[in-house]
PDB file of C-alpha atoms in Angstrom:
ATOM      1  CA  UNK A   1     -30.991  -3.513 -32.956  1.00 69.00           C
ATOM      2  CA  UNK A   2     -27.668  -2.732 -32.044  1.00 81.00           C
ATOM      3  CA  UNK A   3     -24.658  -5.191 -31.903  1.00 92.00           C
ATOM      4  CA  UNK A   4     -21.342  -4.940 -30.772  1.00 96.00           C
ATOM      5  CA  UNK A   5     -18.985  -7.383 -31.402  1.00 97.00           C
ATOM      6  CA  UNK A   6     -15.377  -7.972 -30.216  1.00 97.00           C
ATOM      7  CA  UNK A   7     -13.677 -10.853 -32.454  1.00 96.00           C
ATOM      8  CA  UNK A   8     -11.073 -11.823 -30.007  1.00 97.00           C
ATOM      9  CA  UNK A   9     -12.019 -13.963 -27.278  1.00 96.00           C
ATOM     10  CA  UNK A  10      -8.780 -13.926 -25.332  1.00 97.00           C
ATOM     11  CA  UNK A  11      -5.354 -12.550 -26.500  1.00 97.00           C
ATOM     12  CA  UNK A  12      -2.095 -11.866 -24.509  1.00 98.00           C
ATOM     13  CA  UNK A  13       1.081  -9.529 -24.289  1.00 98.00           C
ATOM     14  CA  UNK A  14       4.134  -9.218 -22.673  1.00 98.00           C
ATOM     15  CA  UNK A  15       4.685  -7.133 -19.710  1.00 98.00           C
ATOM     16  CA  UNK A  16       5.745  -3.225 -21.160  1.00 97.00           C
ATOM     17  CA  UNK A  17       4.800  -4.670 -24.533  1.00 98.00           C
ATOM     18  CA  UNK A  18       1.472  -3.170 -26.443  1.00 98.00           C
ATOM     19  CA  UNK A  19      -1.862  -4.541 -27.172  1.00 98.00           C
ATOM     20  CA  UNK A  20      -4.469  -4.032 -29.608  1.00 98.00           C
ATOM     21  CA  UNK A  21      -8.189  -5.078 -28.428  1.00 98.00           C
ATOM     22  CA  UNK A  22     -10.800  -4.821 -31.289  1.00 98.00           C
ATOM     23  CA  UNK A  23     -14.366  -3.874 -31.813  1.00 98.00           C
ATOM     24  CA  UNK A  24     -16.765  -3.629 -34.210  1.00 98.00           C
ATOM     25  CA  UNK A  25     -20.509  -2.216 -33.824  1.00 97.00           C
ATOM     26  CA  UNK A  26     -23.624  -1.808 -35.834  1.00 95.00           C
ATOM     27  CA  UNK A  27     -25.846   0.986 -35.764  1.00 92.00           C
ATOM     28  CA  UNK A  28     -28.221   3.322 -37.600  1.00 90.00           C
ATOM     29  CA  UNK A  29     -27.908   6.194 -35.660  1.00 88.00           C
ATOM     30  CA  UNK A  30     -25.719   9.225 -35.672  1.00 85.00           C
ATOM     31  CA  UNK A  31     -25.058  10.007 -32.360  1.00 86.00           C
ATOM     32  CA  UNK A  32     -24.071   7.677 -29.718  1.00 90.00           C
ATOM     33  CA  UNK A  33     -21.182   6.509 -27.247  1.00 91.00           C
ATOM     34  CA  UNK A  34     -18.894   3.983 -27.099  1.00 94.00           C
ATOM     35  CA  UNK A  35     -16.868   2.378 -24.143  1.00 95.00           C
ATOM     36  CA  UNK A  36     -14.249   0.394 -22.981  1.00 97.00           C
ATOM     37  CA  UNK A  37     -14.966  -1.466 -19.308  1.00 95.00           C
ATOM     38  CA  UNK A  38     -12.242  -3.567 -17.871  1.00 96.00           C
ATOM     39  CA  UNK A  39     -13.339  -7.003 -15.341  1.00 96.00           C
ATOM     40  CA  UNK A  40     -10.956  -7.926 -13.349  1.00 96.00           C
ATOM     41  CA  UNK A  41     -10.805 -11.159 -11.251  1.00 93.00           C
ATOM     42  CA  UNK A  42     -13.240  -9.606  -8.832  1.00 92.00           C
ATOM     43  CA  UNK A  43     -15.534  -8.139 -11.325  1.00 93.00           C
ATOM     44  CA  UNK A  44     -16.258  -5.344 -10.690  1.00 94.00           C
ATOM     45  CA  UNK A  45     -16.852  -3.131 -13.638  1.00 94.00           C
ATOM     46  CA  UNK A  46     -14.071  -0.135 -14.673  1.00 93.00           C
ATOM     47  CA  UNK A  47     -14.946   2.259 -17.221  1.00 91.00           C
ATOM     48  CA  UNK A  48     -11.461   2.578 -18.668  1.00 95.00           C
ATOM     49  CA  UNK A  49     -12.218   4.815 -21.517  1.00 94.00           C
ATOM     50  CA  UNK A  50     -15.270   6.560 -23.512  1.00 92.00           C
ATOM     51  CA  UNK A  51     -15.804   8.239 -26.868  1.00 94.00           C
ATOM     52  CA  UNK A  52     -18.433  10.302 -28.140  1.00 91.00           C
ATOM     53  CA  UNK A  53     -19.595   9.615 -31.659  1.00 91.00           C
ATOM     54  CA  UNK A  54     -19.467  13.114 -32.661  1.00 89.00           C
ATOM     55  CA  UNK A  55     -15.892  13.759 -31.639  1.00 89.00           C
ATOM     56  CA  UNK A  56     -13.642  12.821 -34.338  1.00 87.00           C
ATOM     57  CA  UNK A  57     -10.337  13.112 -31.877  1.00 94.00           C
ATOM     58  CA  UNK A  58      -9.478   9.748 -30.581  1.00 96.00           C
ATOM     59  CA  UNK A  59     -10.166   9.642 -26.638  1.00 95.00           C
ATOM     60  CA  UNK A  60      -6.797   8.915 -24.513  1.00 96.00           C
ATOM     61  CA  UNK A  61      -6.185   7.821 -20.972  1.00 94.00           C
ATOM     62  CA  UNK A  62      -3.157   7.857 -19.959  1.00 96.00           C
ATOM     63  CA  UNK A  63      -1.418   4.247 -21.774  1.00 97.00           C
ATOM     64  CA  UNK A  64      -5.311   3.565 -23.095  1.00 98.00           C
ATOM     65  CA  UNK A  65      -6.375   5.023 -26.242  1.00 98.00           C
ATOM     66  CA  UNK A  66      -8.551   4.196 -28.970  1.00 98.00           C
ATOM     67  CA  UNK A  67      -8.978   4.054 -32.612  1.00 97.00           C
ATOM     68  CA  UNK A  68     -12.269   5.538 -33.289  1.00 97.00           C
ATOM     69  CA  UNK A  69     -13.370   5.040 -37.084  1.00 96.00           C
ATOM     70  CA  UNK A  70     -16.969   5.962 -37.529  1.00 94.00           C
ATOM     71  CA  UNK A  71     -17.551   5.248 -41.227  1.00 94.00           C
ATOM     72  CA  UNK A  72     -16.133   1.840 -40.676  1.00 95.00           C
ATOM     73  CA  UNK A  73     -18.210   1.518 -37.137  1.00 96.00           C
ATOM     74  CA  UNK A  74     -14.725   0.325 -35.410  1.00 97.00           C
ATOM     75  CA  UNK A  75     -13.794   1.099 -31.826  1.00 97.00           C
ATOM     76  CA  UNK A  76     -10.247  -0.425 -31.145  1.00 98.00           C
ATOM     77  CA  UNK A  77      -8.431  -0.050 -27.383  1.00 98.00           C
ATOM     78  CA  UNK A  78      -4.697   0.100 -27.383  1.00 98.00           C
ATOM     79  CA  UNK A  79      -2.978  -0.485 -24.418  1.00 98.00           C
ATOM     80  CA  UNK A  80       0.716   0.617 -24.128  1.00 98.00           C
ATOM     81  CA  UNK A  81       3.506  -0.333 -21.912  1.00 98.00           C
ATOM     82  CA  UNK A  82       0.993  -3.048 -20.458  1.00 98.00           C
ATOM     83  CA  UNK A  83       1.252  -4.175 -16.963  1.00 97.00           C
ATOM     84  CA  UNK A  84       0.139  -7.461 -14.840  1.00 97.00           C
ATOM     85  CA  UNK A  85      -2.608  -5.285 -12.973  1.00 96.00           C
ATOM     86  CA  UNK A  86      -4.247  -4.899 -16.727  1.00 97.00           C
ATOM     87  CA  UNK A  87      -4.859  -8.463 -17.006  1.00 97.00           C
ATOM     88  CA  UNK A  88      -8.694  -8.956 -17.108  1.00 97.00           C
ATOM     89  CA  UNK A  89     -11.842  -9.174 -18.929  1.00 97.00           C
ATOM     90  CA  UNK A  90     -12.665  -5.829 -21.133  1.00 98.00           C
ATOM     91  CA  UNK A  91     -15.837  -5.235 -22.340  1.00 97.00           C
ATOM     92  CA  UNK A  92     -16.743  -2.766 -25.577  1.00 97.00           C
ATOM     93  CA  UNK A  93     -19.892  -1.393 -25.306  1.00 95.00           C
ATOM     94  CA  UNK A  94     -22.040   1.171 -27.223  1.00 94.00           C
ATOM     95  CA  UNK A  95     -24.705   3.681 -25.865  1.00 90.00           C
ATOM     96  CA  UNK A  96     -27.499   5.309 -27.741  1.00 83.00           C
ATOM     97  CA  UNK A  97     -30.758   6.637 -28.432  1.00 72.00           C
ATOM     98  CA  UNK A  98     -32.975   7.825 -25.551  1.00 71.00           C
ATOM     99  CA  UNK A  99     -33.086   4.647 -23.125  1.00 74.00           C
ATOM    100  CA  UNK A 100     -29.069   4.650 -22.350  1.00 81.00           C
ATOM    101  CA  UNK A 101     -28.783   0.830 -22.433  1.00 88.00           C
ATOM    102  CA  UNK A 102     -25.411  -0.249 -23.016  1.00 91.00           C
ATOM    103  CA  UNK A 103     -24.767  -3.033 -25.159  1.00 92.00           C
ATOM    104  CA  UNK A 104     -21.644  -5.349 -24.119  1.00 95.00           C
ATOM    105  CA  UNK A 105     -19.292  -7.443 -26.473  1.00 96.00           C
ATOM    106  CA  UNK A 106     -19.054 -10.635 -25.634  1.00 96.00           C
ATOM    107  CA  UNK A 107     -15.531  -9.482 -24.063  1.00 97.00           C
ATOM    108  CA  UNK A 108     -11.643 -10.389 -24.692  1.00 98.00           C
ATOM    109  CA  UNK A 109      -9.884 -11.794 -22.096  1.00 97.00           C
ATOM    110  CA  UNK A 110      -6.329 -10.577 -21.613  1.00 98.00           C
ATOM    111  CA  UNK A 111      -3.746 -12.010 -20.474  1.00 98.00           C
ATOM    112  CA  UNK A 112      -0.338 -10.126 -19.583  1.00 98.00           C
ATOM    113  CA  UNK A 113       3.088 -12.203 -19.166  1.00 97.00           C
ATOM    114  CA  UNK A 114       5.566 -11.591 -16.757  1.00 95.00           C
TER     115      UNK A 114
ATOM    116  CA  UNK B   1     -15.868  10.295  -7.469  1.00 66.00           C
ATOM    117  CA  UNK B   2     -18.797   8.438  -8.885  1.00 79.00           C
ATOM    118  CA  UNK B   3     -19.000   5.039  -6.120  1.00 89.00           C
ATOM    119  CA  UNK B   4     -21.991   2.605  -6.633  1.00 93.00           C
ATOM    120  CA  UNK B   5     -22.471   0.308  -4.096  1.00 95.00           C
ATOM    121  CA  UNK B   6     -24.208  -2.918  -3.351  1.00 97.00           C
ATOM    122  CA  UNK B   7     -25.552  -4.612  -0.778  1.00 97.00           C
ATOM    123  CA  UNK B   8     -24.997  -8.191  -0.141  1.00 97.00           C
ATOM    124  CA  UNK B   9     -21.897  -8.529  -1.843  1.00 97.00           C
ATOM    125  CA  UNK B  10     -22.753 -12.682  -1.745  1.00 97.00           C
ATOM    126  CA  UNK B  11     -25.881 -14.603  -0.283  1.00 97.00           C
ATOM    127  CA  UNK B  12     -26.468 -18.027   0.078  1.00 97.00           C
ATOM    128  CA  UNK B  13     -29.966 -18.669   0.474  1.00 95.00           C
ATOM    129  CA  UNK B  14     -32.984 -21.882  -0.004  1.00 96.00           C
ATOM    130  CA  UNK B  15     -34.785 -22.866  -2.588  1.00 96.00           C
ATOM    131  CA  UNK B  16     -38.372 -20.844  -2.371  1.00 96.00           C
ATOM    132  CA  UNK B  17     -36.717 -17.734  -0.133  1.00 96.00           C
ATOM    133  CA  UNK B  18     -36.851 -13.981  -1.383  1.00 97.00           C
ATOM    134  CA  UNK B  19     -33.469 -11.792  -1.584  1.00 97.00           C
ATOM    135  CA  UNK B  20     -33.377  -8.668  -1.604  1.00 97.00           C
ATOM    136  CA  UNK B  21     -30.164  -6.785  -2.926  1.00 97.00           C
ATOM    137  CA  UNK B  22     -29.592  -3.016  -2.361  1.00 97.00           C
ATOM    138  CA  UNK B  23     -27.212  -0.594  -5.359  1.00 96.00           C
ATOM    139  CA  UNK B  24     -26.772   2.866  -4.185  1.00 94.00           C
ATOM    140  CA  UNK B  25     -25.118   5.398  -5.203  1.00 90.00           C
ATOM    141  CA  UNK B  26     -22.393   6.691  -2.872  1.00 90.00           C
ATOM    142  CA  UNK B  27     -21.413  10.518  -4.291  1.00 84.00           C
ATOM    143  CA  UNK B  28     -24.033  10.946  -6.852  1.00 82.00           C
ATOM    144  CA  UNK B  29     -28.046  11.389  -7.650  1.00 84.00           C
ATOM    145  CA  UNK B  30     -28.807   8.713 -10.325  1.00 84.00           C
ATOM    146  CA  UNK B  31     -32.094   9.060 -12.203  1.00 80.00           C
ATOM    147  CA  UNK B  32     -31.612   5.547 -13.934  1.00 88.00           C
ATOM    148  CA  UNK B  33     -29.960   2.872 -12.282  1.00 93.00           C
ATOM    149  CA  UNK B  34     -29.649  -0.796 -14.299  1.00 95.00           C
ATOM    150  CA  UNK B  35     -29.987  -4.038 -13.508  1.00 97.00           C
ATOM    151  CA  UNK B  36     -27.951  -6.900 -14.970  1.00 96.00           C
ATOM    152  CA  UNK B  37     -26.714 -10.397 -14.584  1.00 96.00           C
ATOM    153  CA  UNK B  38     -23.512 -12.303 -15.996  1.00 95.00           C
ATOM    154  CA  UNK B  39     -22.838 -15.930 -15.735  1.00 91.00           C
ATOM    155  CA  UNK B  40     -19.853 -17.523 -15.526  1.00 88.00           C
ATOM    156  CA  UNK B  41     -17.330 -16.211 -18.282  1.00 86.00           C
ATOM    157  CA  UNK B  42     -20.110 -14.703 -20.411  1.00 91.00           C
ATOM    158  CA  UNK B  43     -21.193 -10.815 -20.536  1.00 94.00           C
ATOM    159  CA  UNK B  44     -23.470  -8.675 -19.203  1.00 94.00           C
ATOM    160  CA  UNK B  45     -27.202  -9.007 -19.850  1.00 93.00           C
ATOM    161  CA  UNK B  46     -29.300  -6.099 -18.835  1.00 94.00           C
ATOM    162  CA  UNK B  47     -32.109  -7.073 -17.001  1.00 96.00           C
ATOM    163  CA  UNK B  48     -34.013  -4.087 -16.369  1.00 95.00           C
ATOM    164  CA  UNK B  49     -33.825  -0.255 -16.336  1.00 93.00           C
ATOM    165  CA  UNK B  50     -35.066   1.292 -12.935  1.00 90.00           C
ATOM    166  CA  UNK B  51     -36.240   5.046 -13.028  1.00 86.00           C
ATOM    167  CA  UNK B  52     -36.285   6.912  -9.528  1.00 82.00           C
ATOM    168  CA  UNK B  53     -40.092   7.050  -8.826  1.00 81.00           C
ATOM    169  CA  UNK B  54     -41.493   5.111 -11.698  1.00 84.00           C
ATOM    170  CA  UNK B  55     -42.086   1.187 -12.917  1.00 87.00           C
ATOM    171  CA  UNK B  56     -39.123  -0.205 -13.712  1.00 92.00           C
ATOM    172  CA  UNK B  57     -38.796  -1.476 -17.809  1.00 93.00           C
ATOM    173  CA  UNK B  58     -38.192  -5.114 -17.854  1.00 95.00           C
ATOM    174  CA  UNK B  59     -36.203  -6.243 -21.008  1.00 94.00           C
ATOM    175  CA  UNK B  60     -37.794  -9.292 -22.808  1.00 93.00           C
ATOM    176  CA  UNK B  61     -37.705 -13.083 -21.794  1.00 94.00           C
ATOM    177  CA  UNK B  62     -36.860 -11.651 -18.129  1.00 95.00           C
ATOM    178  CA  UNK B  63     -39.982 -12.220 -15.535  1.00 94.00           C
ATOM    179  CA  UNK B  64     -41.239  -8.768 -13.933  1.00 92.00           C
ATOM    180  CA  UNK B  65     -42.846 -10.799 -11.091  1.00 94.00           C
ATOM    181  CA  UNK B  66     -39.580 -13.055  -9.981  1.00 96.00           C
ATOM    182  CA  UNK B  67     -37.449  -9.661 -10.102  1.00 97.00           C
ATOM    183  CA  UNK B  68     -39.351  -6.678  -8.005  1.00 95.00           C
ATOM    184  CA  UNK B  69     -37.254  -3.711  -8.739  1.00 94.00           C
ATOM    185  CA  UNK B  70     -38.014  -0.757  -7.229  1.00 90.00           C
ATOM    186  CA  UNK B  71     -36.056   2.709  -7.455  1.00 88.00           C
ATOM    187  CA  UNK B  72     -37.438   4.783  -3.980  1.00 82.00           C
ATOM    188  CA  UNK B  73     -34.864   7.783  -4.307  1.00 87.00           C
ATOM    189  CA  UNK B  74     -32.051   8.860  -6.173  1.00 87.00           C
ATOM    190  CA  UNK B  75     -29.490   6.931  -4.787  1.00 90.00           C
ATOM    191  CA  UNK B  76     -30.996   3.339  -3.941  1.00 92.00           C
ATOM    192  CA  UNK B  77     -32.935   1.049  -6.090  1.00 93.00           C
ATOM    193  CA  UNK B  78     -33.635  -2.819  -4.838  1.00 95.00           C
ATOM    194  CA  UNK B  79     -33.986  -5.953  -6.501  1.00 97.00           C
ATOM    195  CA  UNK B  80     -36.247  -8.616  -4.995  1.00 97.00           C
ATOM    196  CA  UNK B  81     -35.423 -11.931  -6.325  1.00 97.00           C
ATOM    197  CA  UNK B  82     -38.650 -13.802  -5.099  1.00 96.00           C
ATOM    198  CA  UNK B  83     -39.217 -17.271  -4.712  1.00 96.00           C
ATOM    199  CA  UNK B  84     -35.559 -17.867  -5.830  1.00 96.00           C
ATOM    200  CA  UNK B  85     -34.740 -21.167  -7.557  1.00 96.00           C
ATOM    201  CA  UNK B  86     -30.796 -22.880  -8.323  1.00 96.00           C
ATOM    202  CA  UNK B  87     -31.276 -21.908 -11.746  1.00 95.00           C
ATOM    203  CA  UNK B  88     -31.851 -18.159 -10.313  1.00 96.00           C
ATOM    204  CA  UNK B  89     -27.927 -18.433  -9.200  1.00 96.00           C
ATOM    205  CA  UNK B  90     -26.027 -15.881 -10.559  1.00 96.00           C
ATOM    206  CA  UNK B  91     -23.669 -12.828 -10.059  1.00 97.00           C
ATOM    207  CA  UNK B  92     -25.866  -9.620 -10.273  1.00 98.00           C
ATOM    208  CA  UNK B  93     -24.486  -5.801 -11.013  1.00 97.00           C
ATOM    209  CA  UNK B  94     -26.538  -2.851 -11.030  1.00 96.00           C
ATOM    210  CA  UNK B  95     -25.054   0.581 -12.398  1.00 95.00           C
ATOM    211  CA  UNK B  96     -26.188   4.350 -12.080  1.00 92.00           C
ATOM    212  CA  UNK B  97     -26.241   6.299 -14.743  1.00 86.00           C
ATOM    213  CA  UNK B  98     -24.199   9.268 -13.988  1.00 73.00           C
ATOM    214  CA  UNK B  99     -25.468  12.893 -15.821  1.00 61.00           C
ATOM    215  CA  UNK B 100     -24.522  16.382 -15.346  1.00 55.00           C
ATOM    216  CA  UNK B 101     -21.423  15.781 -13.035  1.00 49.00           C
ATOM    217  CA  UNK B 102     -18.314  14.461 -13.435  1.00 46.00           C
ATOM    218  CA  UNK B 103     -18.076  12.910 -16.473  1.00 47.00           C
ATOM    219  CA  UNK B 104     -22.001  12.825 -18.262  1.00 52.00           C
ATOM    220  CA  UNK B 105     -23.442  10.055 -19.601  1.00 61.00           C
ATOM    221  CA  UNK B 106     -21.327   7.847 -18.393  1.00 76.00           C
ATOM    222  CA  UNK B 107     -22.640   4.145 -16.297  1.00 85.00           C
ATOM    223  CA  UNK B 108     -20.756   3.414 -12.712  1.00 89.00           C
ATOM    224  CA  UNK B 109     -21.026  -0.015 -11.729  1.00 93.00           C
ATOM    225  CA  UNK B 110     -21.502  -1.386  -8.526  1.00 95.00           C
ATOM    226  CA  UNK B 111     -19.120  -4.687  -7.322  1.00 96.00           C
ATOM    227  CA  UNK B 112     -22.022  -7.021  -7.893  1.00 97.00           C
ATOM    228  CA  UNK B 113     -23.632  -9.577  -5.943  1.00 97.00           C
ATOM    229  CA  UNK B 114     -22.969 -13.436  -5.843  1.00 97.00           C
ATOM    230  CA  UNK B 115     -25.974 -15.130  -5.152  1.00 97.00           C
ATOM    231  CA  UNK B 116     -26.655 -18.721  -4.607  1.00 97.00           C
ATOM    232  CA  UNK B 117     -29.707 -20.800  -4.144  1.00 96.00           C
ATOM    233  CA  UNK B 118     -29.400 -24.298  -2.657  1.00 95.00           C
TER     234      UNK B 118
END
């Protein structure tokens, strides 16, 4: 079965400062996707960014981006010039095979100073 | 592009009652819409994957017969919470898979759904 496991349960940054969020998955298959979903305080669910396994560019959104290292099966978000409105819950999570379940992390909470 | 909505966004209801909650999608035909629920500060948990016009597949430990899910069309699929106990309290959030469009293969979640048993 597939895990995906994010090692940091909370972390913080200062405001225009930048953040590294990590994950780590475990898989046997070849092709699959991997995402990055921000919670806020209301919860609802934000797909902030997405990679596809057989892409070896890193994905990018605008001050998101990742560090996508397949051999290794790691999946880090960086967020850059942070701001208080990215304060919240983000959730890695990994797609494949034919059912398209998504297994979540257990999350990192962030935390952005003023 | 890509909305999911849901319908309550909270209900209070009694101990024994049925609740039904609604997730549609707004801009979008969704073949397979999910079902999950997250407890305070945890993650999600999938509870079931709901294909337009078929059974819905129930992951283990959760009870097919306490949550009806049903997937009528392409944008709405329903989950009946029946005979609802306190322990049944929990914030529920379906998604819709999204395919073809907009960005493929990629899950839009709905705002969820507080619900509380007394």
């Amino acid at each position: 079965a597939q895990t995906v496991t994010q090692s940091q349960p909370e972390m913080s940054v200062q405001e225009a400062e930048t953040v590294t969020l990590s994950c780590t998955y475990d898989t046997s298959e070849s092709d699959y996707y991997l995402f990055w979903y921000k919670q806020p305080p209301s919860r609802q669910m934000i797909l902030v960014i997405r990679q596809e396994a057989y892409k070896q560019q890193n994905a990018t959104e605008n001050r998101f981006s990742v560090n996508f290292q397949k051999a290794a099966k790691s999946f880090s978000l960086k967020i850059s010039d942070s701001q208080l409105g990215d304060a919240a819950m983000y959730f890695c999570a990994y797609e494949g095979g034919s059912n398209y379940k998504l297994t979540f992390g257990k999350g990192t909470l962030l935390t952005v100073n003023p | 592009g890509a909305v999911v909505s849901q319908h309550p966004s909270w209900v209070i209801c009694k101990s024994g009652t049925s609740v039904k909650i609604e997730c549609r999608s707004l801009d979008f035909q969704a073949t397979t819409m999910f079902w999950y629920r997250q407890f305070p500060k945890q993650s999600l948990m999938l509870m079931a994957t709901s294909n337009e016009g078929s059974k819905a597949t129930y992951e283990q430990g959760v009870e097919k017969d306490k949550f009806l899910i049903n997937h009528a069309s392409l944008t709405l699929s329903t989950l009946t919470v029946t005979s609802a106990h306190p322990e049944d309290s929990s914030f529920y959030i379906c998604s819709a898979r999204l395919a073809g469009v907009f960005r493929a293969d990629t899950q839009y979640f709905g705002p969820g759904t507080r619900l509380t048993v007394l």
